[in-house]
Short mmCIF file of C-alpha atoms in Angstrom, two decimals:
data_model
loop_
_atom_site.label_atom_id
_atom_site.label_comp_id
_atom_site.label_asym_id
_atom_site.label_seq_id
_atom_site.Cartn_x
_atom_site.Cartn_y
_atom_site.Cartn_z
CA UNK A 442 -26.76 33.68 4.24
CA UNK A 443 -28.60 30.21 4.49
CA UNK A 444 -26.95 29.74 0.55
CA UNK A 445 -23.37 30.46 1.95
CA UNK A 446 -20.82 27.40 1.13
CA UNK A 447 -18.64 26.30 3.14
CA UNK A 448 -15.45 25.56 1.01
CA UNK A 449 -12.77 23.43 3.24
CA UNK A 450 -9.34 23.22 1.98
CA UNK A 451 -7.49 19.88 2.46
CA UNK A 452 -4.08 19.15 2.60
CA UNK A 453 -2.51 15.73 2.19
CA UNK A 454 1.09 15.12 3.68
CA UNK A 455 3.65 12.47 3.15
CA UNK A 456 7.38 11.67 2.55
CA UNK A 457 6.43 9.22 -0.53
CA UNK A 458 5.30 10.48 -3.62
CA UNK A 459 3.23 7.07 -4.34
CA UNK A 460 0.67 5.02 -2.85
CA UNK A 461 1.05 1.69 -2.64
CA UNK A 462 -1.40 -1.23 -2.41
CA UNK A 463 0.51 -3.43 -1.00
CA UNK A 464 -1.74 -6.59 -1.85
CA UNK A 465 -0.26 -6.04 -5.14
CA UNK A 466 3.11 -5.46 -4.63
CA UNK A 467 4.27 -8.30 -5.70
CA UNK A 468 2.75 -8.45 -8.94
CA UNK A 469 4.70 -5.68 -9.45
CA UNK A 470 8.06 -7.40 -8.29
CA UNK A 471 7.39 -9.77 -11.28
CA UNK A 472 5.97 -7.58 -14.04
CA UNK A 473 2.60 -8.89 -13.55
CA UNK A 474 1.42 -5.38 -13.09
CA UNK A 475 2.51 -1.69 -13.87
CA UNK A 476 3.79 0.75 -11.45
CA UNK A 477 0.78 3.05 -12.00
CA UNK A 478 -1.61 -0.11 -11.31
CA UNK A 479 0.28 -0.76 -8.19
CA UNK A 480 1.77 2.20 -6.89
CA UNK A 481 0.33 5.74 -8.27
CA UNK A 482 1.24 8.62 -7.61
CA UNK A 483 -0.84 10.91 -4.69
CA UNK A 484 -1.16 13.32 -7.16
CA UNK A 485 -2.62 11.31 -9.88
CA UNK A 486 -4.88 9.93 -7.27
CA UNK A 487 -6.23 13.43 -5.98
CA UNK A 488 -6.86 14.80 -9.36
CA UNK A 489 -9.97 15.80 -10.37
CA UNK A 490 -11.41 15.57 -6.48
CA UNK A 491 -13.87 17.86 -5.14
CA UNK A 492 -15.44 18.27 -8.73
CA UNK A 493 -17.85 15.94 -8.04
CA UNK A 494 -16.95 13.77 -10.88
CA UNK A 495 -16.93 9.62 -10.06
CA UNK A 496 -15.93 8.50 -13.50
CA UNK A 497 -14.29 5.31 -12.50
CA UNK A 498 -16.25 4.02 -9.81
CA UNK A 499 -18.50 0.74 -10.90
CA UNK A 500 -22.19 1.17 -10.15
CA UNK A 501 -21.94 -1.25 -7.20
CA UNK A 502 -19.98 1.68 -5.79
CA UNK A 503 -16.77 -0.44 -5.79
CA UNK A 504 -13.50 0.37 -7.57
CA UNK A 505 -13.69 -0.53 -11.33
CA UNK A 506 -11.09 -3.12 -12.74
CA UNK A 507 -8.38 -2.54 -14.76
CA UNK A 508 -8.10 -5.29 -17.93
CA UNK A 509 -6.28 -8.06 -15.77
CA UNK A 510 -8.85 -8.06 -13.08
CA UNK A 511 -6.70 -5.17 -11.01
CA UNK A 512 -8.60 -2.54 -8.77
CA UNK A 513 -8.01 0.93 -10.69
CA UNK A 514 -6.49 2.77 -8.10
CA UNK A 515 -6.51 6.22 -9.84
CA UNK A 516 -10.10 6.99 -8.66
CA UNK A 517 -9.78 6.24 -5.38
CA UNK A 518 -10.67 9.59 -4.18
CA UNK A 519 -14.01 8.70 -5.25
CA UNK A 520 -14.34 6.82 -2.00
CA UNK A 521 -13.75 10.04 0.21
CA UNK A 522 -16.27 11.48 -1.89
CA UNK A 523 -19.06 9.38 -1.00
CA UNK A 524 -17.67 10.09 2.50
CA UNK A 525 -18.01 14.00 1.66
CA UNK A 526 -21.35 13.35 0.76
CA UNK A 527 -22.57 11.76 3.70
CA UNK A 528 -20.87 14.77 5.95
CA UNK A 529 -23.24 17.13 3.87
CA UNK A 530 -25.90 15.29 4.88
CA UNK A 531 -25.06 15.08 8.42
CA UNK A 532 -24.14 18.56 8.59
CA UNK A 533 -27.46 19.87 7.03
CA UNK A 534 -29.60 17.69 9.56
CA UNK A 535 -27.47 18.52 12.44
CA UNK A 536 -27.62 23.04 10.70
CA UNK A 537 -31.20 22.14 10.22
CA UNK A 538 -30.84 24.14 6.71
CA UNK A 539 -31.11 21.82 3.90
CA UNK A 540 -30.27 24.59 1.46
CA UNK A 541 -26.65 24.97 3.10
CA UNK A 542 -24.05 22.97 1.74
CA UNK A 543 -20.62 21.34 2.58
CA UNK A 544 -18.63 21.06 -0.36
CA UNK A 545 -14.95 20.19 -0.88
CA UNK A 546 -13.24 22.89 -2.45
CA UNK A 547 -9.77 21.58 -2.86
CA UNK A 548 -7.38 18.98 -2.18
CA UNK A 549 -3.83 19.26 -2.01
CA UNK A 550 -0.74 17.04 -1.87
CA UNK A 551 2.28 18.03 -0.28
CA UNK A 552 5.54 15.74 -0.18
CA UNK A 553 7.26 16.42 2.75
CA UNK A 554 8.79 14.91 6.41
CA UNK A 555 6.77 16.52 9.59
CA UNK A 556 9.06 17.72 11.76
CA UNK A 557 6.69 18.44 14.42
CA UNK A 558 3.29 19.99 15.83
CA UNK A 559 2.88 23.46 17.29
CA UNK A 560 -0.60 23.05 18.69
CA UNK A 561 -0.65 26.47 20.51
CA UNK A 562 -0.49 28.04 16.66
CA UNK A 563 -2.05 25.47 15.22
CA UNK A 564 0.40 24.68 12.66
CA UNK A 565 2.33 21.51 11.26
CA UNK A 566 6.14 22.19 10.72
CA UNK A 567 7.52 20.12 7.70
CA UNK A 568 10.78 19.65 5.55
CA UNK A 569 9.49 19.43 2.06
CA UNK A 570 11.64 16.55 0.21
CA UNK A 571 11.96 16.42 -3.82
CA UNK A 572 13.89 17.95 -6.20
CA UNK A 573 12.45 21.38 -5.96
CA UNK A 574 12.74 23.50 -3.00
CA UNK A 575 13.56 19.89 -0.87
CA UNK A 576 14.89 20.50 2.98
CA UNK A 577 12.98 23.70 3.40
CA UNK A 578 11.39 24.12 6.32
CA UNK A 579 7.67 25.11 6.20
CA UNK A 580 4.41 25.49 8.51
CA UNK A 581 0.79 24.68 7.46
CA UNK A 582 -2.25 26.27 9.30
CA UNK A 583 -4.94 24.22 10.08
CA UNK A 584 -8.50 24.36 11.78
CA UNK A 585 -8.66 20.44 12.17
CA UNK A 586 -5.70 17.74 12.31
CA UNK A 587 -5.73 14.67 11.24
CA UNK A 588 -2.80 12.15 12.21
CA UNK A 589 -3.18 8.87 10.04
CA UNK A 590 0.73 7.78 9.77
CA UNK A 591 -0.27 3.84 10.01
CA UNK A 592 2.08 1.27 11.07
CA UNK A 593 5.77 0.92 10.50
CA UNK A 594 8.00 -2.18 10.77
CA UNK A 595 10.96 -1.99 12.93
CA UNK A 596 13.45 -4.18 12.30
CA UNK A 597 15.36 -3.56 15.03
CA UNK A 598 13.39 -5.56 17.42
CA UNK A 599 14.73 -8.69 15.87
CA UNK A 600 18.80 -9.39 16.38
CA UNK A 601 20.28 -9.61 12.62
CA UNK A 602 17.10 -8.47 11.14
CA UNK A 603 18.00 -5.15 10.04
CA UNK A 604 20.83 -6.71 8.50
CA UNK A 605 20.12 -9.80 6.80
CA UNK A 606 16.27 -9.21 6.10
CA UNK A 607 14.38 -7.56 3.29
CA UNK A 608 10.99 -5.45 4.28
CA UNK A 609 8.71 -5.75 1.50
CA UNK A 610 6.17 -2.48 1.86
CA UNK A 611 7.65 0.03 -0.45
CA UNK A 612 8.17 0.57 -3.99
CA UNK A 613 12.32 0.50 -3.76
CA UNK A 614 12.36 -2.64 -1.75
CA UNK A 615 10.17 -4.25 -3.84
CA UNK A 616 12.74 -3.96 -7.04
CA UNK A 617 15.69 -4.60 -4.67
CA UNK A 618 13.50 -7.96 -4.23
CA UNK A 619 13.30 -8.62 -7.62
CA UNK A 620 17.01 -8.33 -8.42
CA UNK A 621 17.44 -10.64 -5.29
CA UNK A 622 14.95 -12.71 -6.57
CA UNK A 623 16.98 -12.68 -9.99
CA UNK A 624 20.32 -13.86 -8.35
CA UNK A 625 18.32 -16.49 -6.68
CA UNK A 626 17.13 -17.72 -10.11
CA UNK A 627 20.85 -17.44 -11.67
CA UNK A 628 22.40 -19.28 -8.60
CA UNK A 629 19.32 -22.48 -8.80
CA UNK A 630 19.83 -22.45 -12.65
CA UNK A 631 23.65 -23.21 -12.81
CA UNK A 632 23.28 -25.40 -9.53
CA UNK A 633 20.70 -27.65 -11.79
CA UNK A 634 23.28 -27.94 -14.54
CA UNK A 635 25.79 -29.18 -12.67
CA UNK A 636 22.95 -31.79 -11.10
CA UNK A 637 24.80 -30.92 -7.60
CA UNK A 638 22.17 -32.06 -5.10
CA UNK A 639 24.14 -30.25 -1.64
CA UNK A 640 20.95 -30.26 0.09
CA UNK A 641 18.06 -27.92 -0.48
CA UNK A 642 18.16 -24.18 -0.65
CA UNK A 643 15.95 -22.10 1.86
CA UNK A 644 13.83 -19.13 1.73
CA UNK A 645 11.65 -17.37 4.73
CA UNK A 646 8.91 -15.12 4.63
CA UNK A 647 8.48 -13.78 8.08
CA UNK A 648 4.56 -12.63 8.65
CA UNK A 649 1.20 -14.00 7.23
CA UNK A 650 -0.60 -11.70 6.26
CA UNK A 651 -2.32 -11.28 3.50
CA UNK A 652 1.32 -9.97 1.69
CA UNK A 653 3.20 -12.75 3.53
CA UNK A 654 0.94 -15.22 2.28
CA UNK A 655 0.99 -14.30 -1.11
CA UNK A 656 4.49 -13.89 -1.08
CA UNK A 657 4.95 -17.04 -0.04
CA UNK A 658 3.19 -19.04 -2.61
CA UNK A 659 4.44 -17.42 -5.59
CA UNK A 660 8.10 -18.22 -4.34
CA UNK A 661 7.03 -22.06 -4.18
CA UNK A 662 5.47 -21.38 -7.64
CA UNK A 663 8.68 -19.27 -9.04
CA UNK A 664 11.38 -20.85 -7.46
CA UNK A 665 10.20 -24.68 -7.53
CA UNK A 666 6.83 -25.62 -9.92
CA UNK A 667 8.53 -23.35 -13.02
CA UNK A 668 11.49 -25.91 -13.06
CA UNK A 669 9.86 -29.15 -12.19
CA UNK A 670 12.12 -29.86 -8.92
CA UNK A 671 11.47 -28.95 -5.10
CA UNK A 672 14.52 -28.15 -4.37
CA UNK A 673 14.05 -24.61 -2.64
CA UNK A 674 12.10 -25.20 0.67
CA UNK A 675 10.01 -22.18 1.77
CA UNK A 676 8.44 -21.22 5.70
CA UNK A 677 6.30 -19.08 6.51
CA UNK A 678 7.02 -17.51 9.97
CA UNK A 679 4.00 -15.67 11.79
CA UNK A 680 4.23 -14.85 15.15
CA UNK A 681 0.34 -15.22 15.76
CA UNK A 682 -1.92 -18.40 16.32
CA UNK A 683 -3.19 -18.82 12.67
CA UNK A 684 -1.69 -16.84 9.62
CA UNK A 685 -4.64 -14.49 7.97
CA UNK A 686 -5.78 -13.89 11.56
CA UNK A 687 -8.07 -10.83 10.25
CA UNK A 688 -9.32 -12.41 7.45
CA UNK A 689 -13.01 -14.01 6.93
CA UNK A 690 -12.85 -17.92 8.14
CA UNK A 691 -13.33 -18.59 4.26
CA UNK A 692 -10.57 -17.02 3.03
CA UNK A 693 -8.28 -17.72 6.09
CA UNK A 694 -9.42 -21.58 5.02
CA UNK A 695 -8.73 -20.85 1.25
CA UNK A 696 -5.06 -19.64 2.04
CA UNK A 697 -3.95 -22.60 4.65
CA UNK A 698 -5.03 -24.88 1.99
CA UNK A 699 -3.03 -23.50 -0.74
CA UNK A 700 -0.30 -22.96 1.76
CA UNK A 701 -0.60 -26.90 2.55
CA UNK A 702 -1.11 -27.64 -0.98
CA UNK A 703 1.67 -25.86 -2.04
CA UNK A 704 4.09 -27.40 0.47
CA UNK A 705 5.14 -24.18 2.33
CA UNK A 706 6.24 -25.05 6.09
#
């Protein structure tokens, strides 16, 4: 049948229940933004996809803003949809039916740890995590795998790292950095009262990135410009030859200047 559809069924796995967008993490950290506008959930994100609907896309095709200038994250999906769309179209040129159709039927999101791969079966073995049904051991059939786990700090690479220094990519260490970041502000406030010079304090934020960067110049902004005094010195450490190595030469030029403007080492 020339009219059949093909319906795919898609299922989305990982061990964290949120997304996050991590150039905004740490407007989070300092209640700048919400946890939804930072960090939604997968499921919040998937709902509503493969109906079609694009409600909070601009017209530029962009993600729409949220009232402090934020992307809106919820309606990301929308982007896979345009994707969707352009696999119909290469499917139907490649079928040489225009009247058949690809359409995505369903999306689903599945919290869990993969365990491992049985390609012979063609199946992905998981331990579901949560509160319901968590460390069960399940298998998913597929016709078409997709591995997309991204990149993962070690810190064990680095003597004293995994000890001493704070990742910032996840949702948990990003509100274990604000209550350090809280100490930090208790310590500097009663060291000011007592007007006890003892040398400055230091604070390093290793990586420049476009998180790194950031990171670094609300610190100066937090932890020196709020009180008037410069008495918290803070580095950035990058391991490449310029910091915001992937970024266009404008904005790689835009950041070293605030970084030099702002006094960061």
């Amino acid at each position: 049948d020339k009219n059949c559809r093909i319906r795919p069924k898609i299922t989305l796995v990982d061990k964290s229940e949120r997304f996050v967008f991590l150039p905004l993490l740490y407007e989070l950290c300092v209640g700048d933004a919400s946890l939804e506008e930072v960090a939604p959930t997968f499921a919040s994100l998937l709902e509503g996809s493969g109906t079609g609907k694009n409600e909070g896309r601009s017209e530029s095709g962009g993600l729409s803003l949220l009232p402090r200038g934020l992307p809106d994250l919820t309606n990301l999906m929308g982007s896979f949809q345009i994707l969707s769309s352009q696999a119909d179209n290469d499917f139907n040129e490649k079928d040489g039916d225009k009247d058949k159709k690809v359409e995505i039927d369903d999306v689903t999101f599945v919290r869990g740890q993969v365990e491992g791969i049985d390609v012979k079966n063609q199946q992905v073995v998981m331990s579901t995590l949560g509160k319901k049904n968590g460390g069960e051991i399940n298998a998913i059939d597929y016709d078409a795998l997709v591995i997309a786990t991204g990149g993962e700090i070690s810190l064990d690479a680095i003597p004293g790292a995994s000890k001493y220094a704070l990742p910032f990519y996840t949702v948990d260490q990003c509100f274990e950095l604000k209550r350090r970041l809280s100490l930090v502000d208790n310590y500097l406030g009663e060291k000011r009262k007592r007007q006890n010079d003892g040398g400055k304090e230091s604070v390093v934020v290793v990586g420049g990135g476009y998180s790194g960067v950031e990171l670094a110049l609300n610190l100066v902004d937090r932890l020196n410009a709020s009180s008037g005094r410069k008495d918290v010195e803070v580095t950035l450490v990058h391991r490449g030859k310029q910091v915001l190595q992937y970024a266009t030469e404008h904005n790689r030029n835009s950041g070293l200047e605030r970084l030099k403007a702002a006094g960061v080492n």
